[in-house]
PDB file of C-alpha atoms in Angstrom:
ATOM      1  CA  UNK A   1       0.000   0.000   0.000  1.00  0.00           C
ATOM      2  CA  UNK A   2       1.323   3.310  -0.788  1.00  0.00           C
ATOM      3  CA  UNK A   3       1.514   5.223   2.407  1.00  0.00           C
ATOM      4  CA  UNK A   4       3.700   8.063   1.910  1.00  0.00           C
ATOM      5  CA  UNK A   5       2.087  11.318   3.107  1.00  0.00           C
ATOM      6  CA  UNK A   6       2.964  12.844  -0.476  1.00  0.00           C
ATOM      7  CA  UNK A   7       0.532  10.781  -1.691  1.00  0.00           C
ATOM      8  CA  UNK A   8      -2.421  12.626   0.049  1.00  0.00           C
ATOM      9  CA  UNK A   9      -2.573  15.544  -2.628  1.00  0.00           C
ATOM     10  CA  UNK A  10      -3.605  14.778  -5.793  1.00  0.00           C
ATOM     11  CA  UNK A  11      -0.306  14.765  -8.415  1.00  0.00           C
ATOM     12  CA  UNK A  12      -1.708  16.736 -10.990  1.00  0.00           C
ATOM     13  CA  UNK A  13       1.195  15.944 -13.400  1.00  0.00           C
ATOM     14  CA  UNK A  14      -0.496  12.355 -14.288  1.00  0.00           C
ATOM     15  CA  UNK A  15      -3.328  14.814 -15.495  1.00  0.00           C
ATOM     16  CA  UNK A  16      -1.753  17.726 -17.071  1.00  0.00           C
ATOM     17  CA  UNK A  17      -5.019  19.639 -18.086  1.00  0.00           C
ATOM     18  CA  UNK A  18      -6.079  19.733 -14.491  1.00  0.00           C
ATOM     19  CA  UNK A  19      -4.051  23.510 -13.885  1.00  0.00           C
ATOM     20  CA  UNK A  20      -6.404  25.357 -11.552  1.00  0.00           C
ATOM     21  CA  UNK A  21      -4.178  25.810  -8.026  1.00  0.00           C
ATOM     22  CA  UNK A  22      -4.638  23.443  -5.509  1.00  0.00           C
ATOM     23  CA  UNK A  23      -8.375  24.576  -3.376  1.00  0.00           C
ATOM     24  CA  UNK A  24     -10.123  25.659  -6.543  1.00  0.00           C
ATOM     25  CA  UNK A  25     -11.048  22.691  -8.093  1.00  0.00           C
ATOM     26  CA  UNK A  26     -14.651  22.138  -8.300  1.00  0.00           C
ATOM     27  CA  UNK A  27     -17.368  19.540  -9.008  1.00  0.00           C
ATOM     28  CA  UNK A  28     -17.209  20.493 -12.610  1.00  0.00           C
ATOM     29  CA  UNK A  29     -13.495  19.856 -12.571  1.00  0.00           C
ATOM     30  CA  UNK A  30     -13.905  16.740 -11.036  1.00  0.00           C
ATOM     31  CA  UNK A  31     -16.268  15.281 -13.123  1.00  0.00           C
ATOM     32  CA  UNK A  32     -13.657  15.677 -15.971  1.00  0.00           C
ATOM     33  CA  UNK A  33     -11.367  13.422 -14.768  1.00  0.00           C
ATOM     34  CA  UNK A  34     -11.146  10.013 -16.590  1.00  0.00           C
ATOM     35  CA  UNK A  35     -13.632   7.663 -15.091  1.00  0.00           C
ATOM     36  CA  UNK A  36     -10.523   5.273 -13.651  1.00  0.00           C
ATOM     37  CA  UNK A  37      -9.382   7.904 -11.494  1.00  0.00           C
ATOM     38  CA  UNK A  38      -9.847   7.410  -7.472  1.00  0.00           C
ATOM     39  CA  UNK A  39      -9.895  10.655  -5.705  1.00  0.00           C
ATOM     40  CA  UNK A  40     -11.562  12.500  -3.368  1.00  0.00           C
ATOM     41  CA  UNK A  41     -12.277  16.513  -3.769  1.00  0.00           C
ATOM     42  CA  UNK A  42     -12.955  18.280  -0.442  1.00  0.00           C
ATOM     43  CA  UNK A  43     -12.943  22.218  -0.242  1.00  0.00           C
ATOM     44  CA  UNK A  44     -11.219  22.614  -4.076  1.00  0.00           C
ATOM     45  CA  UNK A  45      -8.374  19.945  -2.920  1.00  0.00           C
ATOM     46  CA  UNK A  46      -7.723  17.267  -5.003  1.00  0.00           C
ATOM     47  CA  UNK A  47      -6.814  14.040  -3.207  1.00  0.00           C
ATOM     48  CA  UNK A  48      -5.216  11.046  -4.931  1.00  0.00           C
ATOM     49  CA  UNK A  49      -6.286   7.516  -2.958  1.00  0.00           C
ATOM     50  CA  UNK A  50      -4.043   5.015  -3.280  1.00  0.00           C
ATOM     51  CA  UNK A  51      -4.521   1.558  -4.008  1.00  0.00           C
ATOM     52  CA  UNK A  52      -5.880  -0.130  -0.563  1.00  0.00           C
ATOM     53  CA  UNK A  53      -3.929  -2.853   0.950  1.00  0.00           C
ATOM     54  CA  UNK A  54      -5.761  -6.437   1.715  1.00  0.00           C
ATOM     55  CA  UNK A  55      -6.412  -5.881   5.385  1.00  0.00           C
ATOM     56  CA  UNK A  56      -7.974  -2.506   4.138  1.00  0.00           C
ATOM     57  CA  UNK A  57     -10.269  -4.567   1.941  1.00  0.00           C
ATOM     58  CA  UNK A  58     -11.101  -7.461   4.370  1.00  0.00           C
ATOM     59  CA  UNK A  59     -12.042  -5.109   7.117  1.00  0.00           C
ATOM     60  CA  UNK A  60     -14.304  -2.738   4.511  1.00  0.00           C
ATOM     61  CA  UNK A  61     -15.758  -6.097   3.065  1.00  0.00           C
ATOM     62  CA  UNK A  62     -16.603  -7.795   6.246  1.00  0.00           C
ATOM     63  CA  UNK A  63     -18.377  -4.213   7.611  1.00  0.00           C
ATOM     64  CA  UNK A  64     -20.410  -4.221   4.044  1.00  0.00           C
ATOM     65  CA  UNK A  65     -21.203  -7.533   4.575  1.00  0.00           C
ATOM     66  CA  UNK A  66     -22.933  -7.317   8.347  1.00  0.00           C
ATOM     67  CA  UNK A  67     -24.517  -4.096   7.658  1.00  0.00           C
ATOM     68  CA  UNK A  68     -25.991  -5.807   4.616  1.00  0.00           C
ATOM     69  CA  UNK A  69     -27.031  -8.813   6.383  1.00  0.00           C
ATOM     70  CA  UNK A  70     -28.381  -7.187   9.507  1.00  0.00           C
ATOM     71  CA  UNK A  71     -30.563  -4.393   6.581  1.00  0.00           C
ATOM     72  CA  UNK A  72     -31.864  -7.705   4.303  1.00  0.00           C
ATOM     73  CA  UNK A  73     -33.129  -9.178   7.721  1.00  0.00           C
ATOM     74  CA  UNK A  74     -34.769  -6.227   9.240  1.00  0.00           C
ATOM     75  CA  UNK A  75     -36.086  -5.280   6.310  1.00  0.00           C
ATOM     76  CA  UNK A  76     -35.041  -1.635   6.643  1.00  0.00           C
ATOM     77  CA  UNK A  77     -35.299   0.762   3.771  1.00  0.00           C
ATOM     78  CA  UNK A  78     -31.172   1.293   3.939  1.00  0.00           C
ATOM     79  CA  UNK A  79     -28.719   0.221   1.401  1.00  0.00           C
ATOM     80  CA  UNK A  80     -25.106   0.133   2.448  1.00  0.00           C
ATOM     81  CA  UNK A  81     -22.607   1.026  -0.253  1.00  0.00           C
ATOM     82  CA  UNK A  82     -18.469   0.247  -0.205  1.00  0.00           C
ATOM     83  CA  UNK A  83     -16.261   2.835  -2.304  1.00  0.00           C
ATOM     84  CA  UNK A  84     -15.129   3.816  -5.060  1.00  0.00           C
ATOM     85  CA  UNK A  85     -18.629   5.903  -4.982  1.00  0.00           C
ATOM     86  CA  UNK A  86     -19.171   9.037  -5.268  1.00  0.00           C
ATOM     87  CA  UNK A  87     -20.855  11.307  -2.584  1.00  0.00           C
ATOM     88  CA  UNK A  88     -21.647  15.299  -2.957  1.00  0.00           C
ATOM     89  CA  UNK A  89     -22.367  15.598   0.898  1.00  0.00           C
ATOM     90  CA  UNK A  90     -24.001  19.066   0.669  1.00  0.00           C
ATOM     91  CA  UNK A  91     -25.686  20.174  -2.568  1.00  0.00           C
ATOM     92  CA  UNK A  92     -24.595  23.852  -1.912  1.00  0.00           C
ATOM     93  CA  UNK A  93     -20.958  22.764  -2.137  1.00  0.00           C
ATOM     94  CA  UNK A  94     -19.761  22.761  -5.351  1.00  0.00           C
ATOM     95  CA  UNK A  95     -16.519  22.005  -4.469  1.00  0.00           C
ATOM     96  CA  UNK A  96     -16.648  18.918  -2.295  1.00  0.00           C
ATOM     97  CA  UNK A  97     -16.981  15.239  -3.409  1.00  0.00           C
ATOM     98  CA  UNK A  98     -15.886  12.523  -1.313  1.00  0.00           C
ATOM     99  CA  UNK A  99     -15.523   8.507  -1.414  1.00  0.00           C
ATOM    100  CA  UNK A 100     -16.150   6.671   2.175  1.00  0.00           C
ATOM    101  CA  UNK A 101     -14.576   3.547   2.590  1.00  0.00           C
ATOM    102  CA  UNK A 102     -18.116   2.169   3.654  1.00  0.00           C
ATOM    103  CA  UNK A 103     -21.242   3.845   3.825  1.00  0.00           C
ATOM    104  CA  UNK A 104     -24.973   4.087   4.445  1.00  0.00           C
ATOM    105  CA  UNK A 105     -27.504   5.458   3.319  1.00  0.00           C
ATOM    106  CA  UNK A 106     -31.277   5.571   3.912  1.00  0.00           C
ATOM    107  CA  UNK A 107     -32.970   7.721   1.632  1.00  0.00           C
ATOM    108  CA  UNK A 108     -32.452   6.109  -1.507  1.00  0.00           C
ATOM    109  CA  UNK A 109     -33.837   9.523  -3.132  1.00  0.00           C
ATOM    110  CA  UNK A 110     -30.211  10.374  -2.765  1.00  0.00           C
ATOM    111  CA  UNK A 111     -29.524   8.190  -5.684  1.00  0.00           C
ATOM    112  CA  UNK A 112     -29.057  10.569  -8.344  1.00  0.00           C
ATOM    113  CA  UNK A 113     -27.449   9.647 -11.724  1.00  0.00           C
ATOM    114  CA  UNK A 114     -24.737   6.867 -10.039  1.00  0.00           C
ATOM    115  CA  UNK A 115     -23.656   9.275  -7.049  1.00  0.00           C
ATOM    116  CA  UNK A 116     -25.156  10.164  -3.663  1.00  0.00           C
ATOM    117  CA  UNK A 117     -26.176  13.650  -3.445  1.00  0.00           C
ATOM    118  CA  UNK A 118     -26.623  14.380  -0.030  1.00  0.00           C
ATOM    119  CA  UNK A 119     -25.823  13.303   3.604  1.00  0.00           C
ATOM    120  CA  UNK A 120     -24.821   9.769   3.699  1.00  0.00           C
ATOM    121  CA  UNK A 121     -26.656   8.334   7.958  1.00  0.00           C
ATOM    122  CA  UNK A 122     -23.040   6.017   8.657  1.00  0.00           C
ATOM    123  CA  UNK A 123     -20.040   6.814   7.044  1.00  0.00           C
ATOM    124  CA  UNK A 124     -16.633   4.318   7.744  1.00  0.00           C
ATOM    125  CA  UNK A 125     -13.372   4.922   7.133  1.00  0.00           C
ATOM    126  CA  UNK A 126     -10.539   2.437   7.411  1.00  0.00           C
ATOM    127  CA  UNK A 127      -7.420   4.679   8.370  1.00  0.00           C
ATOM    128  CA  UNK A 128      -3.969   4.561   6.697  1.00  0.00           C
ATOM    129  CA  UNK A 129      -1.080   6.602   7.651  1.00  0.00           C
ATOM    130  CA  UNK A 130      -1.677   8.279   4.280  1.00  0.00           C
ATOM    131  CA  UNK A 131      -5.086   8.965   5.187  1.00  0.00           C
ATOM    132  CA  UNK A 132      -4.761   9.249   8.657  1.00  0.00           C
ATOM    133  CA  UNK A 133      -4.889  13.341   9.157  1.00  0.00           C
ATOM    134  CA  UNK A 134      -7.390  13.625   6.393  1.00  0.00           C
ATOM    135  CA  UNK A 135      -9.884  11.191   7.922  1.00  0.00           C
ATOM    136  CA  UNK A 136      -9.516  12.326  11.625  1.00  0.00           C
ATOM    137  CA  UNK A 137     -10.020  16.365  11.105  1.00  0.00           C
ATOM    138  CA  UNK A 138     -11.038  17.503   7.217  1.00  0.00           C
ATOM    139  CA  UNK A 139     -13.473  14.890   6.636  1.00  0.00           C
ATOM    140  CA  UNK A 140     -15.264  14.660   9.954  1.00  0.00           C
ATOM    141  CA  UNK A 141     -15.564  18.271   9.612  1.00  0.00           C
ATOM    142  CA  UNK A 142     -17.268  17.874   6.525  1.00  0.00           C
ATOM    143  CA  UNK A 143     -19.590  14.740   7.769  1.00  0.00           C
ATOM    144  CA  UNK A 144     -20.668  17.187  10.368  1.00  0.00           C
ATOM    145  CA  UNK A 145     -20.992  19.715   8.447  1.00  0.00           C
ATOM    146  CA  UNK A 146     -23.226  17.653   5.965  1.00  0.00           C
ATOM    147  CA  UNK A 147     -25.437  16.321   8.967  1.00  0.00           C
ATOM    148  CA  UNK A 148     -24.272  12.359   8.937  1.00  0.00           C
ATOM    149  CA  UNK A 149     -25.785  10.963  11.931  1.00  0.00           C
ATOM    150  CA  UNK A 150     -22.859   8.472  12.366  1.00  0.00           C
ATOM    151  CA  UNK A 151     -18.905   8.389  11.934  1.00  0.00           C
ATOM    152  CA  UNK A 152     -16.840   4.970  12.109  1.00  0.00           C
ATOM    153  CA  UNK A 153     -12.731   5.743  12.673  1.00  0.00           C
ATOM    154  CA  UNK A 154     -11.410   1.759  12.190  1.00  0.00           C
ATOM    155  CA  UNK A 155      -7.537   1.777  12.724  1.00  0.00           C
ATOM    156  CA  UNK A 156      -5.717  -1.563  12.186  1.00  0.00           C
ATOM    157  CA  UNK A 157      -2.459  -0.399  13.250  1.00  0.00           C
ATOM    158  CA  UNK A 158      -4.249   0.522  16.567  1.00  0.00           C
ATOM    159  CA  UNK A 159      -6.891  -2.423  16.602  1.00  0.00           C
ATOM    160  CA  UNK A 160      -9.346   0.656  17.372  1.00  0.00           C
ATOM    161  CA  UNK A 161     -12.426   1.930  16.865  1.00  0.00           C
ATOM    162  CA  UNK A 162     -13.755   5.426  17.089  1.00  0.00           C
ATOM    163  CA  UNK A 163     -16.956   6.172  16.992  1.00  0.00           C
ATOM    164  CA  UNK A 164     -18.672   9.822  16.558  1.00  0.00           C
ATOM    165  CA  UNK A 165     -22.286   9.698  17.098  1.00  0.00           C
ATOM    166  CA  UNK A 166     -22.748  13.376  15.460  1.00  0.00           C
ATOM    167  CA  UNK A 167     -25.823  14.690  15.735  1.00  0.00           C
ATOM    168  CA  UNK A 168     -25.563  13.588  19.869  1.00  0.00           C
ATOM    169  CA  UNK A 169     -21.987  15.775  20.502  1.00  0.00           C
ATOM    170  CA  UNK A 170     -18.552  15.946  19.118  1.00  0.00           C
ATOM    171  CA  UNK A 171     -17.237  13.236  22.079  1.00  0.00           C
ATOM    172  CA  UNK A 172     -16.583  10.022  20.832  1.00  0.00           C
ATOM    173  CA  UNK A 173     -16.694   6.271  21.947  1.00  0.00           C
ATOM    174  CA  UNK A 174     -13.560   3.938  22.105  1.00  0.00           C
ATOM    175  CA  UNK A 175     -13.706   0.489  21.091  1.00  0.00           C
ATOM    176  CA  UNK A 176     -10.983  -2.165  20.556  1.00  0.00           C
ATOM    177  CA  UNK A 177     -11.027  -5.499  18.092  1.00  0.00           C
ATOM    178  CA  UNK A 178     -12.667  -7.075  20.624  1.00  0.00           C
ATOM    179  CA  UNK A 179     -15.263  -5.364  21.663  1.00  0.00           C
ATOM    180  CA  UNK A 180     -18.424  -5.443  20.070  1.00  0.00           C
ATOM    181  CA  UNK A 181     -19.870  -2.244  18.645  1.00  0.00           C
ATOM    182  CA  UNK A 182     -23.714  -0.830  18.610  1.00  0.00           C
ATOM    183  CA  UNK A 183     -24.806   1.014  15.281  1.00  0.00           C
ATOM    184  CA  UNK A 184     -26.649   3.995  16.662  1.00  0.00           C
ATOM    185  CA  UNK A 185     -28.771   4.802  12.964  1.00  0.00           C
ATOM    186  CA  UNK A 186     -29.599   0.810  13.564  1.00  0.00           C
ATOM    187  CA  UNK A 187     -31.305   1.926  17.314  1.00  0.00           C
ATOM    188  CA  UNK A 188     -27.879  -0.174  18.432  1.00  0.00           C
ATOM    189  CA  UNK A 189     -30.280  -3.287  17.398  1.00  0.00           C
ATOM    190  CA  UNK A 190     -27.355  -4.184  15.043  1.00  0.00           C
ATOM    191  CA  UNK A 191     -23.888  -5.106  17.123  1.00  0.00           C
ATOM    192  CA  UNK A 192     -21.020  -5.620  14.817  1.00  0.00           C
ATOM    193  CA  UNK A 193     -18.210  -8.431  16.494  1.00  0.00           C
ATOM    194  CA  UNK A 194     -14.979  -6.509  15.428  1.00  0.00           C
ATOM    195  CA  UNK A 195     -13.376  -9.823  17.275  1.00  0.00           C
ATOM    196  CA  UNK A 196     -14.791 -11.869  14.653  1.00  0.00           C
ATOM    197  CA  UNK A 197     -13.244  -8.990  12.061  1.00  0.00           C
ATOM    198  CA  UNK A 198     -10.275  -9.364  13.786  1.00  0.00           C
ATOM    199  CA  UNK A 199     -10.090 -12.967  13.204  1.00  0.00           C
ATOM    200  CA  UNK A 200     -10.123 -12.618   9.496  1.00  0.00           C
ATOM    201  CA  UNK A 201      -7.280 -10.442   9.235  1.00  0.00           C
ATOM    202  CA  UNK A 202      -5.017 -11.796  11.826  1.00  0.00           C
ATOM    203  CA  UNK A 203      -2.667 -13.725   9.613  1.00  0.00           C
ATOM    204  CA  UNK A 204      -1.828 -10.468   8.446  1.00  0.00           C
ATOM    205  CA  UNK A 205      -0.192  -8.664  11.391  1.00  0.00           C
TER     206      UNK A 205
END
């Protein structure tokens, strides 16, 4: 995985038409950019994501997976989503556009040509050192900006969880790989084992 802090900011050399200064890129811009590229635009930044590593993957998949299963048996209305998607959290902001590693959302109005427009209820985000600042200041700024009722911090290096319940306070709950975590948009009905997470990816630490 490519976790050099360079790699944060978007290297606009691979796409030499792409000349606007760093923090005025907008929407518009963004949409021009080959359909293969994976990057995030927040506040006219362009940020290039580099290629996940496996226990970035596992972890994302296995959250997908139990949100999923615990949505198709309650029957709820929610649909949980895994990146690369796109997701304008604020229609006002033209110059915002971001990718969660996981992500749901329950107003499937929101659906709007093969993006999310609008306020995603979770959002997840599997931490890198690359993506570490990013994820723990600018972006949960912007989810609470946008209204998202629900912000998952999941750090392997750490075996941690943070947990911002955002429309309840800026204070957040600690968890650990073994603890076993309520989903507050679920009414904490739906518990997700990170032990038995942690037991998929083991062989890799």
């Amino acid at each position: 995985m490519k976790d050099k802090e360079n790699n944060n900011h978007f290297n606009e050399t691979a796409f030499k038409y792409m000349t606007k200064p760093q923090g005025q890129y907008t929407i518009e811009d963004y949409d021009q950019l080959p359909e293969d590229s994976f990057v995030e635009l927040i506040d006219g930044v362009l940020y290039d994501l580099s290629s996940p590593s496996v226990m970035h993957q596992i972890i994302a998949t296995e959250l997908l997976m139990k949100f999923k299963f615990f949505i198709k048996n309650s029957h709820g209305p929610c649909l949980p989503i895994i990146a690369p998607c796109d997701v304008i959290l604020r229609k006002e902001d033209n110059r915002t556009v971001v990718q969660p590693d996981v992500f749901v959302v329950c107003d499937k109005n929101k659906i709007i040509g093969g993006r999310i427009e609008g306020s995603v209820d979770l959002a997840v985000e599997v931490i890198s050192p690359s993506t570490k600042k990013k994820d723990f200041t600018i972006k949960l700024q912007k989810y609470m900006e946008a209204g998202t009722r629900e912000y998952w911090l999941v750090d392997p290096d750490k075996q941690k969880v943070i947990v911002y319940l955002l429309e309840n306070g800026p204070d957040p709950f600690l968890y650990t790989f073994k603890d076993k975590i309520p989903v507050y948009i679920f009414n904490n009905e739906c518990v997700i084992d990170m032990e038995e997470i942690l037991e998929e990816i083991d062989f890799l630490y």
